[in-house]
Coordinates of C-alpha atoms in Angstrom, one line a residue:
M199 CA 0.0 0.0 0.0
P200 CA 1.4 3.5 -0.9
D201 CA 3.0 5.3 2.1
T202 CA 1.0 8.4 1.4
T203 CA -2.3 6.4 1.5
V204 CA -1.2 4.8 4.8
E205 CA -0.4 8.2 6.3
R206 CA -3.7 9.7 5.2
L207 CA -5.6 6.7 6.7
R208 CA -3.8 7.3 10.0
E209 CA -5.0 10.9 9.9
C210 CA -8.6 9.7 9.3
V211 CA -8.4 7.5 12.4
A212 CA -6.7 10.3 14.4
D213 CA -9.4 12.8 13.4
H214 CA -12.5 10.6 13.5
G215 CA -11.6 7.4 15.5
G216 CA -13.5 8.8 18.5
Q217 CA -16.7 7.8 16.8
L218 CA -15.8 4.2 17.5
E219 CA -16.2 2.4 20.8
P220 CA -12.9 1.5 22.4
G221 CA -11.6 -1.9 21.1
R222 CA -10.1 -3.7 18.2
Y223 CA -11.6 -3.7 14.7
Y224 CA -10.9 -5.5 11.4
L225 CA -11.9 -3.5 8.4
N226 CA -11.9 -5.2 5.0
T227 CA -12.0 -2.8 2.1
H228 CA -12.4 -3.4 -1.7
V229 CA -11.2 -0.7 -4.1
R230 CA -12.1 -1.1 -7.8
V231 CA -10.3 0.5 -10.7
D232 CA -10.4 0.1 -14.4
R233 CA -7.3 -0.8 -16.6
E234 CA -6.3 2.9 -16.7
G235 CA -6.3 3.2 -13.0
V236 CA -9.5 5.3 -12.8
N237 CA -11.2 4.5 -9.5
Q238 CA -14.7 2.9 -9.8
G239 CA -15.5 3.1 -6.1
A240 CA -14.5 1.8 -2.7
S241 CA -16.5 -0.2 -0.2
T242 CA -15.5 -0.6 3.5
V243 CA -16.8 -3.7 5.2
D244 CA -17.8 -4.0 8.8
V245 CA -17.5 -0.2 9.6
P246 CA -19.9 0.6 12.5
Q247 CA -22.8 2.9 11.5
T248 CA -21.8 5.1 14.4
S249 CA -18.7 6.3 12.5
P250 CA -20.0 8.0 9.3
D251 CA -17.2 10.6 9.3
L252 CA -14.5 8.0 9.6
T253 CA -16.1 6.0 6.8
A254 CA -16.3 9.0 4.5
C255 CA -12.7 10.0 5.2
M256 CA -11.4 6.5 4.4
R257 CA -13.4 6.3 1.2
V258 CA -12.0 9.6 0.0
V259 CA -8.4 8.4 0.7
L260 CA -9.0 5.1 -1.0
R261 CA -10.6 6.7 -4.1
E262 CA -7.4 8.8 -4.5
M263 CA -5.0 5.9 -3.9
A264 CA -2.5 5.3 -6.7
V265 CA -2.6 1.6 -7.9
P266 CA 0.7 0.1 -9.0
E267 CA 1.0 -0.4 -12.7
A268 CA 1.9 -4.0 -12.3
I269 CA -1.6 -4.6 -10.9
L270 CA -3.3 -2.7 -13.6
Q271 CA -1.5 -4.7 -16.3
A272 CA -1.8 -8.1 -14.7
P273 CA -3.5 -10.7 -16.9
P274 CA -6.6 -12.4 -15.6
S275 CA -6.3 -15.9 -14.3
E276 CA -8.5 -18.6 -15.9
D277 CA -10.3 -19.2 -12.6
T278 CA -11.0 -15.5 -12.2
A279 CA -12.3 -15.3 -15.8
A280 CA -14.6 -18.3 -15.2
T281 CA -15.9 -17.4 -11.7
M282 CA -15.8 -13.6 -11.1
N283 CA -18.0 -12.4 -14.0
R284 CA -20.5 -10.5 -11.8
S285 CA -22.1 -7.1 -11.8
Y286 CA -20.8 -4.2 -9.7
L287 CA -23.0 -1.4 -8.5
G288 CA -25.8 -2.6 -10.7
S289 CA -23.7 -2.5 -13.9
P290 CA -23.4 -5.9 -15.6
A291 CA -21.0 -4.5 -18.2
L292 CA -18.3 -4.4 -15.5
V293 CA -16.5 -7.6 -14.6
V294 CA -13.6 -8.3 -12.2
V295 CA -10.6 -9.6 -14.0
V296 CA -7.8 -9.2 -11.4
A297 CA -8.0 -9.2 -7.6
V298 CA -4.9 -8.5 -5.5
G299 CA -4.7 -8.2 -1.7
L300 CA -2.4 -5.4 -0.5
S301 CA -0.5 -5.6 2.8
E302 CA -2.6 -5.2 6.0
I303 CA -1.8 -2.2 8.2
V304 CA -2.5 -1.4 11.8
L305 CA -4.1 2.0 12.6
E306 CA -4.2 3.1 16.2
A307 CA -5.7 6.1 18.0
G308 CA -6.0 6.0 21.8
A309 CA -8.0 2.9 22.8
I310 CA -8.9 2.2 19.1
T311 CA -6.9 -0.4 17.1
I312 CA -7.9 -1.1 13.5
L313 CA -6.4 -3.9 11.4
F314 CA -7.0 -2.5 7.9
A315 CA -6.9 -4.7 4.8
V316 CA -7.3 -3.5 1.2
T317 CA -8.1 -5.6 -1.9
V318 CA -7.7 -4.0 -5.3
E319 CA -10.0 -5.3 -8.0
V320 CA -9.4 -4.4 -11.6
V321 CA -12.5 -4.3 -13.7
N322 CA -13.0 -4.2 -17.4
E323 CA -15.9 -3.3 -19.6
A324 CA -17.8 -5.9 -21.6
G325 CA -15.5 -8.7 -20.5
K326 CA -12.7 -8.3 -23.1
D327 CA -10.2 -10.0 -20.7
I328 CA -12.8 -12.7 -20.0
A329 CA -13.1 -13.4 -23.7
D330 CA -9.3 -13.5 -24.1
A331 CA -9.0 -15.9 -21.1
A332 CA -11.7 -18.2 -22.5
R333 CA -10.0 -18.2 -25.9
R334 CA -6.7 -19.3 -24.3
R335 CA -8.5 -22.0 -22.4
N336 CA -10.1 -23.3 -25.6
Q337 CA -6.7 -23.3 -27.3
W338 CA -5.0 -25.5 -24.7
E339 CA -8.1 -27.8 -24.6
K340 CA -7.8 -28.3 -28.4
V341 CA -4.0 -28.9 -28.1
C342 CA -3.9 -31.0 -24.9
R343 CA -7.1 -33.1 -24.7
P344 CA -6.5 -35.1 -27.9
H345 CA -3.0 -36.0 -26.6
Y346 CA -4.4 -37.0 -23.2
E347 CA -7.1 -39.2 -24.7
A348 CA -4.5 -40.9 -27.0
C349 CA -2.1 -41.3 -24.1
M350 CA -4.7 -43.1 -22.1
D351 CA -5.0 -45.7 -24.8
T352 CA -1.3 -46.7 -24.3
P353 CA 0.6 -48.3 -21.5
V354 CA 1.6 -44.7 -20.3
G355 CA -2.0 -44.4 -19.1
D356 CA -1.3 -47.3 -16.7
E357 CA 1.7 -45.5 -15.1
D358 CA 1.2 -43.8 -11.8
G359 CA 1.2 -40.0 -11.6
N360 CA 2.3 -37.7 -8.8
T361 CA -0.7 -38.5 -6.7
W362 CA -2.1 -41.9 -5.8
D363 CA -5.3 -41.5 -7.8
Q364 CA -3.8 -39.8 -10.9
T365 CA -2.2 -41.3 -14.0
R366 CA 1.0 -40.3 -15.8
C367 CA -1.1 -39.1 -18.7
A368 CA -3.1 -36.8 -16.3
D369 CA 0.2 -35.3 -15.1
C370 CA 1.3 -34.7 -18.7
F371 CA -2.1 -33.1 -19.5
W372 CA -1.8 -30.6 -16.7
L373 CA 1.7 -29.7 -17.7
C374 CA 0.5 -29.3 -21.3
K375 CA -2.1 -26.9 -20.0
Q376 CA 0.6 -24.7 -18.4
Q377 CA 3.0 -24.9 -21.3
G378 CA 0.5 -24.9 -24.2
A379 CA 2.2 -28.0 -25.8
W380 CA 2.4 -31.7 -24.9
P381 CA 5.5 -32.3 -22.9
T382 CA 8.1 -35.0 -23.5
E383 CA 8.3 -35.8 -19.8
V384 CA 6.9 -34.7 -16.4
G385 CA 8.5 -34.7 -13.0
S386 CA 11.8 -36.6 -12.6
G387 CA 12.0 -38.5 -15.7
G388 CA 8.4 -39.6 -16.2
S389 CA 8.0 -39.9 -19.9
C390 CA 4.9 -38.4 -21.7
D391 CA 6.0 -39.9 -25.0
Y392 CA 3.0 -42.2 -25.6
K393 CA 3.5 -42.2 -29.4
R394 CA 6.5 -44.6 -29.0
F395 CA 4.1 -47.4 -28.1
K396 CA 2.0 -46.7 -31.2
N397 CA 5.2 -46.8 -33.3
E398 CA 6.2 -50.1 -31.8
S399 CA 2.8 -51.6 -32.6
N400 CA 3.1 -50.6 -36.3

């Protein structure tokens, strides 16, 4: 989290922390920005309703927070693309494509202690990144699944994989998913070359 943001949040607590009852609080905040870093809004979870000034101050600070370029340019994961396509503030055209948790900070003022966590969510219009991720998923499926099915029809499919209930072909399949091409081997010398058995049978 940027140092300037941390300092401004401390000022919010110093100025308005008296609205809270003495004790410890955990505040979980989500900040949403687009790919250009333009803030789409901030929500603070579990802030007591008795502290409207503290809530307003924190939201102003978070809306002005500079988000690192690395987060803005991060590609969406396939899991994110598949599961996080949801509306935000009533706008189904916005989808979350990247979610990154920033470091937690401790804010103190008198008898008030706040553990403050921020998650930055990068949103994109119309799901362009979602479509790109889906296209990549379809590409590796087209490349890897035919190899996997052919592999299972050979003795390699009878070889044990890295876990007790998984075959060597399955290991090769998941490595293919990561690399985008069927590997020659997986792990420490486990061969993925199922074609040699077909050649031997010809």
